[in-house]
Amino acid sequence: MSEPAVLDAVAGQPRVRDFFSRALQAGRLGQAYLLVGPAGAGQEEAARAVAQAVVCRHGGCGACDDCRRAADGSHPDVRWDRPGSPAGYLVDQVRDVIAEAPLAPVGGRGKAFVLERADRLGPSAANALLKTLEEPPSHVTFLLTAPSVDAVLPTIASRCQVVPFAPPDRARVLQALMAETGATKGQAAWALAVTEDAASARSFLSEEGAARRAACDAMADALLSLGRASSWEAVQSAQGVASLLAAKETSSRPLPDVGALVDDARVAKKVKPGRASALKRVWANVVEGEPADPASCDELAQMVREAREAGRFSEEDADSALEALASSSRAGAEADYLSAGAAKEREKAATRQQKAQERSSIMEAVACAEALLRDLLALAAGSPGPLVSGDRADALRPVAAQLARSGDAPGALLEALDVCARARAQIRSNVTPRVALEALLLSVKEALWRSSSR
């Protein structure tokens, strides 16, 4: 068996790549791994690649439907969890994993469970997971990520094979990010500065990250204009940043008219009238983002592929329709295995995850402020090094010069950075993000422009 193609995603970690390649080719993949290393080292990419290999009937070809769905998060046999609250994982999240693990795979060869930031599994959540992690069903592989072994509870770490990741080479990460996203060097450096890792930076630069980028742009504009803004204007700026992140993002590309494909198939007598009506109801559910019957979704997906091959749908329209069908199909497949109570709990878990993602985006706005303040500190100290917010250099220099004229610029900037650290702690402790951002901008204004704050 040749090396799984999906492992190309971890080419920057040759030892990790060789380790998993040998295990997969020999058919001896373990059942629990702890992937440890600094942010951006590639743990998430490795977890995704191994999850693809777990469900792929070809061992990780990277090209089949199982691999594609595992990569885009729509495969029913790949579950990806993140801490459900600022304090860490919720016990209910872990109970969902425990309940789902024994179920047979829906479509793949096996099942993969990815738990990001396992260092945020508290004692209660960890204790709930221990037995399943120690004796997982034979078809299940657990992939946990963390910054270090020491950060994870010993009871969790001892039940996993530890896979260490070398620190990423920033220049290589930057080049890869530019190649993958088409971003400029300045845009890529900025994305890495305000996100936790390369995977988050890619998402930040993608079409789906538009609201996050807009919020960070608004945060940067607000911070750089604090010297001439009133306290009320600073509060309004914070509210604007929070509103950008709280708003639900809508797709910039409307879904194509798949219902018309069903009508054509009925007219051509390829589909019976009753079946056509059923398929159109399924498509209506897909458009609304609701769970749908997997078999019907597959039937509609085949129509979409044929429409693409015939030139009736563009690649972009076909991809958006197929992605929507895959998402609804996955939700429908999961619903088949869940009782009404369990489905309700899953919905609650999804809501918690959405809130956690919103808080993560708010943290990016705080990181944006920190990045700008560090660049201002470098300019005030006369450092010749590159700025992480290079595309904003022209806007930063006059602000740095104004701060230098006003007095102790380094001291004021260090005080402002402490304000950002406090804002992070407040958001983690469940303070309303909007309130935390208001306090941040007001306190940074006070630290940097005391004379104009009074």
Short mmCIF file of C-alpha atoms in Angstrom, two decimals:
data_model
loop_
_atom_site.label_atom_id
_atom_site.label_comp_id
_atom_site.label_asym_id
_atom_site.label_seq_id
_atom_site.Cartn_x
_atom_site.Cartn_y
_atom_site.Cartn_z
CA MET A 1 0.00 0.00 0.00
CA SER A 2 1.37 3.42 -0.95
CA GLU A 3 1.55 6.37 1.42
CA PRO A 4 -1.90 7.91 1.97
CA ALA A 5 -2.25 11.05 -0.13
CA VAL A 6 -4.05 12.88 2.69
CA LEU A 7 -0.76 13.02 4.62
CA ASP A 8 0.48 15.63 2.17
CA ALA A 9 -1.30 18.05 4.52
CA VAL A 10 1.43 17.47 7.13
CA ALA A 11 4.43 17.65 4.81
CA GLY A 12 5.87 20.33 7.11
CA GLN A 13 6.16 17.75 9.91
CA PRO A 14 8.12 14.89 8.28
CA ARG A 15 8.47 12.82 11.47
CA VAL A 16 4.73 13.00 12.13
CA ARG A 17 3.99 12.20 8.51
CA ASP A 18 6.28 9.14 8.57
CA PHE A 19 4.80 7.96 11.89
CA PHE A 20 1.21 7.96 10.63
CA SER A 21 2.21 6.70 7.19
CA ARG A 22 3.81 3.58 8.68
CA ALA A 23 0.83 2.97 10.96
CA LEU A 24 -1.73 3.35 8.17
CA GLN A 25 0.18 1.28 5.62
CA ALA A 26 0.65 -1.52 8.14
CA GLY A 27 -2.99 -1.38 9.22
CA ARG A 28 -1.95 -0.71 12.81
CA LEU A 29 -3.46 2.67 13.50
CA GLY A 30 -3.90 3.17 17.24
CA GLN A 31 -7.15 4.12 18.89
CA ALA A 32 -6.14 7.27 20.79
CA TYR A 33 -3.51 9.88 19.91
CA LEU A 34 -2.51 13.11 21.65
CA LEU A 35 -1.04 15.56 19.12
CA VAL A 36 1.04 18.14 20.98
CA GLY A 37 2.93 21.22 19.87
CA PRO A 38 2.72 25.01 19.61
CA ALA A 39 -0.11 26.74 17.78
CA GLY A 40 0.30 26.54 14.03
CA ALA A 41 2.47 23.41 14.08
CA GLY A 42 -0.13 21.43 12.12
CA GLN A 43 -1.95 19.34 14.73
CA GLU A 44 -5.38 20.16 13.28
CA GLU A 45 -4.20 19.38 9.74
CA ALA A 46 -2.80 16.03 10.92
CA ALA A 47 -6.00 15.19 12.81
CA ARG A 48 -8.06 15.96 9.70
CA ALA A 49 -5.77 13.85 7.49
CA VAL A 50 -5.91 10.85 9.83
CA ALA A 51 -9.69 11.21 10.15
CA GLN A 52 -9.93 11.11 6.34
CA ALA A 53 -7.84 7.92 6.29
CA VAL A 54 -10.05 6.36 8.97
CA VAL A 55 -13.26 6.76 6.95
CA CYS A 56 -11.79 6.37 3.43
CA ARG A 57 -12.29 2.97 1.79
CA HIS A 58 -8.95 3.47 0.02
CA GLY A 59 -6.98 4.32 3.13
CA GLY A 60 -6.81 8.08 2.62
CA CYS A 61 -6.81 8.77 -1.11
CA GLY A 62 -7.88 12.39 -0.63
CA ALA A 63 -10.07 12.31 -3.75
CA CYS A 64 -13.14 10.19 -2.91
CA ASP A 65 -16.42 11.45 -1.47
CA ASP A 66 -15.54 10.16 2.02
CA CYS A 67 -12.27 12.10 2.01
CA ARG A 68 -13.87 15.27 0.71
CA ARG A 69 -16.68 15.16 3.25
CA ALA A 70 -14.27 14.41 6.09
CA ALA A 71 -12.18 17.40 5.00
CA ASP A 72 -15.09 19.85 4.83
CA GLY A 73 -16.69 18.67 8.07
CA SER A 74 -19.79 17.06 6.56
CA HIS A 75 -18.95 13.36 7.04
CA PRO A 76 -21.28 11.67 9.56
CA ASP A 77 -18.46 9.44 10.85
CA VAL A 78 -16.10 12.29 11.74
CA ARG A 79 -16.96 14.31 14.83
CA TRP A 80 -14.95 17.45 15.57
CA ASP A 81 -15.31 19.06 19.01
CA ARG A 82 -13.94 22.27 20.51
CA PRO A 83 -14.34 23.59 24.08
CA GLY A 84 -18.01 24.43 24.53
CA SER A 85 -17.48 27.33 26.91
CA PRO A 86 -14.79 29.86 27.77
CA ALA A 87 -13.96 27.70 30.80
CA GLY A 88 -13.38 24.58 28.69
CA TYR A 89 -15.23 21.43 27.67
CA LEU A 90 -18.69 20.81 29.07
CA VAL A 91 -19.53 17.44 30.57
CA ASP A 92 -22.54 17.23 28.21
CA GLN A 93 -20.17 17.48 25.23
CA VAL A 94 -18.22 14.49 26.46
CA ARG A 95 -21.40 12.54 27.18
CA ASP A 96 -22.44 13.11 23.55
CA VAL A 97 -19.11 11.63 22.42
CA ILE A 98 -19.53 8.62 24.74
CA ALA A 99 -23.07 8.01 23.44
CA GLU A 100 -22.04 8.29 19.80
CA ALA A 101 -18.82 6.22 19.91
CA PRO A 102 -20.44 2.72 20.09
CA LEU A 103 -22.71 3.38 17.08
CA ALA A 104 -21.66 1.70 13.85
CA PRO A 105 -20.20 3.89 11.09
CA VAL A 106 -22.84 5.44 8.84
CA GLY A 107 -20.85 5.38 5.63
CA GLY A 108 -17.11 5.10 6.24
CA ARG A 109 -14.86 2.24 7.30
CA GLY A 110 -14.50 3.62 10.81
CA LYS A 111 -15.22 6.66 12.96
CA ALA A 112 -12.91 9.47 14.07
CA PHE A 113 -13.42 11.78 17.04
CA VAL A 114 -11.29 14.92 17.14
CA LEU A 115 -11.10 16.91 20.38
CA GLU A 116 -9.24 20.19 19.95
CA ARG A 117 -7.54 21.72 22.97
CA ALA A 118 -7.70 18.65 25.18
CA ASP A 119 -5.83 20.74 27.76
CA ARG A 120 -9.21 22.34 28.42
CA LEU A 121 -10.81 19.07 29.49
CA GLY A 122 -11.49 19.77 33.16
CA PRO A 123 -11.60 17.00 35.79
CA SER A 124 -15.34 16.33 35.44
CA ALA A 125 -15.29 16.20 31.64
CA ALA A 126 -12.07 14.16 31.63
CA ASN A 127 -13.40 11.63 34.13
CA ALA A 128 -16.49 11.12 32.00
CA LEU A 129 -14.28 10.34 28.98
CA LEU A 130 -11.72 8.05 30.62
CA LYS A 131 -13.38 4.66 30.19
CA THR A 132 -14.28 5.26 26.53
CA LEU A 133 -10.78 6.57 25.85
CA GLU A 134 -9.19 3.56 27.57
CA GLU A 135 -11.37 0.96 25.82
CA PRO A 136 -12.79 2.57 22.68
CA PRO A 137 -14.87 0.50 20.23
CA SER A 138 -12.66 -1.17 17.62
CA HIS A 139 -13.94 1.06 14.80
CA VAL A 140 -13.15 4.34 16.63
CA THR A 141 -9.99 6.49 16.58
CA PHE A 142 -9.60 9.43 18.97
CA LEU A 143 -7.40 12.37 17.99
CA LEU A 144 -6.77 14.95 20.72
CA THR A 145 -4.75 18.15 20.31
CA ALA A 146 -3.01 20.25 22.96
CA PRO A 147 -0.08 22.68 23.25
CA SER A 148 1.90 20.25 25.44
CA VAL A 149 1.62 16.97 27.35
CA ASP A 150 2.00 18.79 30.68
CA ALA A 151 -1.06 20.93 29.88
CA VAL A 152 -3.28 17.82 29.69
CA LEU A 153 -4.56 15.96 32.73
CA PRO A 154 -2.28 12.93 33.31
CA THR A 155 -5.27 10.56 33.30
CA ILE A 156 -6.03 11.64 29.71
CA ALA A 157 -2.44 11.79 28.44
CA SER A 158 -1.60 8.33 29.81
CA ARG A 159 -4.33 6.74 27.69
CA CYS A 160 -3.04 8.19 24.41
CA GLN A 161 -0.03 7.75 22.16
CA VAL A 162 1.73 11.10 22.29
CA VAL A 163 2.76 12.55 18.91
CA PRO A 164 5.02 15.62 19.30
CA PHE A 165 5.06 18.37 16.66
CA ALA A 166 8.08 20.57 16.02
CA PRO A 167 7.57 24.37 16.23
CA PRO A 168 6.46 25.72 12.85
CA ASP A 169 8.81 27.74 10.69
CA ARG A 170 6.99 31.08 10.49
CA ALA A 171 8.40 31.97 7.08
CA ARG A 172 7.26 28.64 5.63
CA VAL A 173 3.83 28.94 7.26
CA LEU A 174 3.51 32.44 5.81
CA GLN A 175 4.46 31.29 2.31
CA ALA A 176 2.07 28.33 2.48
CA LEU A 177 -0.75 30.58 3.65
CA MET A 178 -0.14 32.99 0.77
CA ALA A 179 -0.08 30.12 -1.75
CA GLU A 180 -3.25 28.50 -0.40
CA THR A 181 -5.36 31.63 -0.04
CA GLY A 182 -3.95 34.06 -2.59
CA ALA A 183 -3.37 36.58 0.21
CA THR A 184 -0.60 39.16 0.07
CA LYS A 185 2.29 38.87 2.51
CA GLY A 186 0.80 41.65 4.62
CA GLN A 187 -2.64 40.02 4.70
CA ALA A 188 -1.18 36.62 5.60
CA ALA A 189 1.00 38.10 8.37
CA TRP A 190 -2.01 39.94 9.76
CA ALA A 191 -4.14 36.77 9.72
CA LEU A 192 -1.45 34.85 11.63
CA ALA A 193 -1.15 37.70 14.12
CA VAL A 194 -4.83 37.75 15.08
CA THR A 195 -5.62 34.00 14.95
CA GLU A 196 -4.35 31.05 16.95
CA ASP A 197 -2.82 28.94 14.18
CA ALA A 198 -2.43 28.41 10.44
CA ALA A 199 -5.77 26.61 10.11
CA SER A 200 -7.60 29.49 11.79
CA ALA A 201 -5.68 31.96 9.62
CA ARG A 202 -6.86 30.14 6.46
CA SER A 203 -10.43 30.31 7.70
CA PHE A 204 -9.98 33.98 8.56
CA LEU A 205 -8.83 34.73 5.00
CA SER A 206 -11.56 32.65 3.36
CA GLU A 207 -14.92 33.83 2.08
CA GLU A 208 -16.53 32.49 5.27
CA GLY A 209 -14.22 34.68 7.36
CA ALA A 210 -15.52 37.95 5.91
CA ALA A 211 -17.35 39.00 9.10
CA ARG A 212 -14.28 38.25 11.22
CA ARG A 213 -12.05 40.30 8.92
CA ALA A 214 -14.54 43.16 8.94
CA ALA A 215 -14.66 43.10 12.74
CA CYS A 216 -10.86 43.19 13.00
CA ASP A 217 -10.71 46.03 10.47
CA ALA A 218 -13.27 47.93 12.54
CA MET A 219 -11.27 47.22 15.70
CA ALA A 220 -8.06 48.48 14.06
CA ASP A 221 -9.78 51.65 12.84
CA ALA A 222 -11.26 52.25 16.30
CA LEU A 223 -7.96 51.78 18.12
CA LEU A 224 -5.96 53.98 15.74
CA SER A 225 -8.55 56.78 16.03
CA LEU A 226 -8.80 56.78 19.84
CA GLY A 227 -6.62 59.85 20.10
CA ARG A 228 -9.29 62.02 18.47
CA ALA A 229 -12.39 60.06 19.54
CA SER A 230 -14.65 60.87 22.48
CA SER A 231 -15.40 58.23 25.10
CA TRP A 232 -18.90 57.81 23.63
CA GLU A 233 -17.44 57.25 20.16
CA ALA A 234 -15.11 54.59 21.60
CA VAL A 235 -18.11 52.81 23.13
CA GLN A 236 -19.97 52.98 19.80
CA SER A 237 -16.94 51.51 18.03
CA ALA A 238 -16.88 48.57 20.44
CA GLN A 239 -20.58 47.97 19.87
CA GLY A 240 -19.99 48.04 16.12
CA VAL A 241 -17.26 45.38 16.36
CA ALA A 242 -19.49 43.14 18.50
CA SER A 243 -22.43 43.61 16.11
CA LEU A 244 -20.35 42.51 13.13
CA LEU A 245 -19.50 39.25 14.88
CA ALA A 246 -22.95 38.62 16.34
CA ALA A 247 -24.67 38.93 12.95
CA LYS A 248 -25.26 35.62 11.24
CA GLU A 249 -23.28 35.33 8.06
CA THR A 250 -25.26 34.55 4.94
CA SER A 251 -23.91 32.90 1.86
CA SER A 252 -22.70 35.37 -0.72
CA ARG A 253 -23.75 32.95 -3.47
CA PRO A 254 -27.43 31.87 -3.56
CA LEU A 255 -28.09 28.19 -4.10
CA PRO A 256 -28.91 27.21 -7.69
CA ASP A 257 -32.38 26.03 -8.68
CA VAL A 258 -32.05 22.29 -8.09
CA GLY A 259 -35.84 22.05 -8.06
CA ALA A 260 -35.77 22.82 -11.78
CA LEU A 261 -33.52 19.78 -12.31
CA VAL A 262 -36.14 17.63 -10.58
CA ASP A 263 -38.89 19.07 -12.78
CA ASP A 264 -36.87 18.31 -15.92
CA ALA A 265 -36.24 14.75 -14.70
CA ARG A 266 -39.99 14.30 -14.13
CA VAL A 267 -40.84 15.65 -17.60
CA ALA A 268 -38.23 13.33 -19.14
CA LYS A 269 -39.83 10.47 -17.14
CA LYS A 270 -36.55 9.75 -15.37
CA VAL A 271 -38.33 10.34 -12.05
CA LYS A 272 -41.93 9.46 -11.22
CA PRO A 273 -44.23 12.39 -10.28
CA GLY A 274 -44.58 11.26 -6.64
CA ARG A 275 -40.82 10.88 -6.25
CA ALA A 276 -40.25 14.26 -7.86
CA SER A 277 -42.54 15.91 -5.32
CA ALA A 278 -40.67 14.18 -2.50
CA LEU A 279 -37.30 15.32 -3.88
CA LYS A 280 -38.49 18.90 -4.14
CA ARG A 281 -39.59 18.80 -0.49
CA VAL A 282 -36.13 17.49 0.42
CA TRP A 283 -34.50 20.32 -1.52
CA ALA A 284 -36.72 22.83 0.31
CA ASN A 285 -35.35 21.46 3.60
CA VAL A 286 -31.79 21.73 2.27
CA VAL A 287 -32.33 25.38 1.31
CA GLU A 288 -33.53 26.07 4.86
CA GLY A 289 -30.49 24.29 6.30
CA GLU A 290 -32.61 21.52 7.80
CA PRO A 291 -31.72 17.79 8.10
CA ALA A 292 -32.73 15.76 5.07
CA ASP A 293 -32.96 12.12 4.03
CA PRO A 294 -29.40 11.02 3.02
CA ALA A 295 -30.60 8.80 0.16
CA SER A 296 -32.63 11.65 -1.35
CA CYS A 297 -29.68 14.01 -0.90
CA ASP A 298 -27.49 11.57 -2.79
CA GLU A 299 -30.05 11.40 -5.59
CA LEU A 300 -30.18 15.19 -5.84
CA ALA A 301 -26.38 15.39 -5.69
CA GLN A 302 -26.16 13.11 -8.73
CA MET A 303 -28.52 15.43 -10.63
CA VAL A 304 -26.30 18.37 -9.69
CA ARG A 305 -23.16 16.58 -10.91
CA GLU A 306 -24.86 15.74 -14.21
CA ALA A 307 -25.96 19.39 -14.57
CA ARG A 308 -22.38 20.48 -14.00
CA GLU A 309 -21.05 18.05 -16.60
CA ALA A 310 -23.69 19.26 -19.08
CA GLY A 311 -22.66 22.88 -18.50
CA ARG A 312 -26.01 23.81 -16.98
CA PHE A 313 -24.48 24.60 -13.58
CA SER A 314 -21.18 26.39 -13.13
CA GLU A 315 -18.52 24.83 -10.92
CA GLU A 316 -19.30 27.40 -8.21
CA ASP A 317 -23.06 26.77 -8.31
CA ALA A 318 -22.57 23.02 -8.29
CA ASP A 319 -20.12 23.18 -5.39
CA SER A 320 -22.47 25.33 -3.29
CA ALA A 321 -25.39 22.96 -3.96
CA LEU A 322 -23.29 19.85 -3.19
CA GLU A 323 -22.00 21.40 0.03
CA ALA A 324 -25.53 22.22 1.18
CA LEU A 325 -26.72 18.70 0.31
CA ALA A 326 -23.78 17.13 2.18
CA SER A 327 -24.51 19.19 5.28
CA SER A 328 -28.22 18.32 5.33
CA SER A 329 -27.44 14.67 4.58
CA ARG A 330 -25.06 14.49 7.51
CA ALA A 331 -27.64 16.04 9.84
CA GLY A 332 -30.26 13.61 8.53
CA ALA A 333 -27.98 10.60 9.05
CA GLU A 334 -27.25 11.67 12.61
CA ALA A 335 -30.94 12.19 13.33
CA ASP A 336 -31.61 8.56 12.38
CA TYR A 337 -29.46 7.46 15.32
CA LEU A 338 -30.72 9.95 17.88
CA SER A 339 -33.79 9.86 20.07
CA ALA A 340 -35.84 13.05 20.34
CA GLY A 341 -34.13 13.85 23.65
CA ALA A 342 -30.68 13.20 22.26
CA ALA A 343 -31.44 15.30 19.18
CA LYS A 344 -32.46 18.17 21.48
CA GLU A 345 -29.22 17.82 23.40
CA ARG A 346 -27.29 17.85 20.13
CA GLU A 347 -29.08 21.08 19.19
CA LYS A 348 -28.09 22.59 22.54
CA ALA A 349 -24.50 21.48 21.96
CA ALA A 350 -24.53 23.14 18.54
CA THR A 351 -25.77 26.37 20.14
CA ARG A 352 -23.00 26.20 22.73
CA GLN A 353 -20.44 25.64 20.00
CA GLN A 354 -21.75 28.62 18.04
CA LYS A 355 -21.42 30.81 21.13
CA ALA A 356 -17.90 29.51 21.69
CA GLN A 357 -17.03 30.38 18.09
CA GLU A 358 -18.44 33.88 18.56
CA ARG A 359 -16.27 34.31 21.64
CA SER A 360 -13.29 33.02 19.70
CA SER A 361 -13.95 35.69 17.06
CA ILE A 362 -14.17 38.34 19.79
CA MET A 363 -10.78 37.09 21.01
CA GLU A 364 -9.47 37.75 17.49
CA ALA A 365 -10.60 41.36 17.80
CA VAL A 366 -8.65 41.58 21.07
CA ALA A 367 -5.64 39.98 19.36
CA CYS A 368 -5.97 42.61 16.63
CA ALA A 369 -5.64 45.35 19.24
CA GLU A 370 -2.64 43.57 20.79
CA ALA A 371 -0.91 43.24 17.41
CA LEU A 372 -1.36 46.94 16.66
CA LEU A 373 -0.13 47.95 20.13
CA ARG A 374 2.98 45.76 19.78
CA ASP A 375 3.72 47.36 16.41
CA LEU A 376 3.26 50.81 17.94
CA LEU A 377 5.63 49.79 20.73
CA ALA A 378 8.22 48.64 18.17
CA LEU A 379 7.92 51.93 16.27
CA ALA A 380 8.15 53.96 19.46
CA ALA A 381 11.31 52.06 20.43
CA GLY A 382 12.82 52.58 16.97
CA SER A 383 12.90 48.85 16.18
CA PRO A 384 13.80 48.16 12.53
CA GLY A 385 12.02 44.78 12.45
CA PRO A 386 9.01 44.05 10.20
CA LEU A 387 5.55 44.95 11.50
CA VAL A 388 2.92 42.21 11.74
CA SER A 389 0.37 44.77 10.60
CA GLY A 390 2.55 45.76 7.66
CA ASP A 391 -0.35 46.89 5.48
CA ARG A 392 -1.24 49.45 8.18
CA ALA A 393 2.28 50.84 8.57
CA ASP A 394 1.33 54.20 7.06
CA ALA A 395 -1.51 54.59 9.57
CA LEU A 396 0.62 53.43 12.51
CA ARG A 397 3.59 55.78 12.08
CA PRO A 398 1.78 59.09 12.75
CA VAL A 399 0.07 57.56 15.79
CA ALA A 400 3.42 56.32 17.12
CA ALA A 401 4.94 59.78 16.53
CA GLN A 402 2.04 61.46 18.33
CA LEU A 403 2.42 59.10 21.29
CA ALA A 404 6.15 59.76 21.41
CA ARG A 405 5.47 63.50 21.65
CA SER A 406 2.88 63.07 24.39
CA GLY A 407 5.26 61.52 26.95
CA ASP A 408 6.17 57.97 28.03
CA ALA A 409 5.03 56.07 24.95
CA PRO A 410 6.58 52.67 25.87
CA GLY A 411 5.08 52.76 29.36
CA ALA A 412 1.67 53.78 28.06
CA LEU A 413 1.70 51.06 25.39
CA LEU A 414 2.70 48.37 27.90
CA GLU A 415 -0.18 49.51 30.10
CA ALA A 416 -2.51 49.23 27.10
CA LEU A 417 -1.27 45.69 26.43
CA ASP A 418 -2.11 44.81 30.04
CA VAL A 419 -5.63 46.09 29.34
CA CYS A 420 -5.90 43.60 26.47
CA ALA A 421 -4.73 40.76 28.72
CA ARG A 422 -7.46 41.67 31.23
CA ALA A 423 -10.05 41.73 28.44
CA ARG A 424 -9.03 38.19 27.44
CA ALA A 425 -9.45 37.01 31.02
CA GLN A 426 -12.87 38.69 31.28
CA ILE A 427 -14.14 37.07 28.09
CA ARG A 428 -12.92 33.65 29.27
CA SER A 429 -14.76 34.16 32.56
CA ASN A 430 -18.02 34.71 30.65
CA VAL A 431 -18.23 38.50 30.72
CA THR A 432 -20.44 39.70 27.86
CA PRO A 433 -18.03 40.25 24.93
CA ARG A 434 -19.57 43.61 24.02
CA VAL A 435 -19.02 44.88 27.56
CA ALA A 436 -15.44 43.58 27.54
CA LEU A 437 -14.70 45.36 24.24
CA GLU A 438 -16.20 48.62 25.51
CA ALA A 439 -14.02 48.44 28.63
CA LEU A 440 -10.98 47.57 26.50
CA LEU A 441 -11.26 50.58 24.17
CA LEU A 442 -12.06 52.98 26.98
CA SER A 443 -9.13 51.73 29.07
CA VAL A 444 -6.72 51.78 26.11
CA LYS A 445 -7.84 55.34 25.37
CA GLU A 446 -7.16 56.28 28.99
CA ALA A 447 -3.74 54.61 28.93
CA LEU A 448 -2.56 56.19 25.66
CA TRP A 449 -4.34 59.55 25.63
CA ARG A 450 -4.85 60.55 29.25
CA SER A 451 -4.88 64.24 28.51
CA SER A 452 -7.70 63.88 25.94
CA SER A 453 -9.71 61.37 27.98
CA ARG A 454 -10.59 63.84 30.65
#
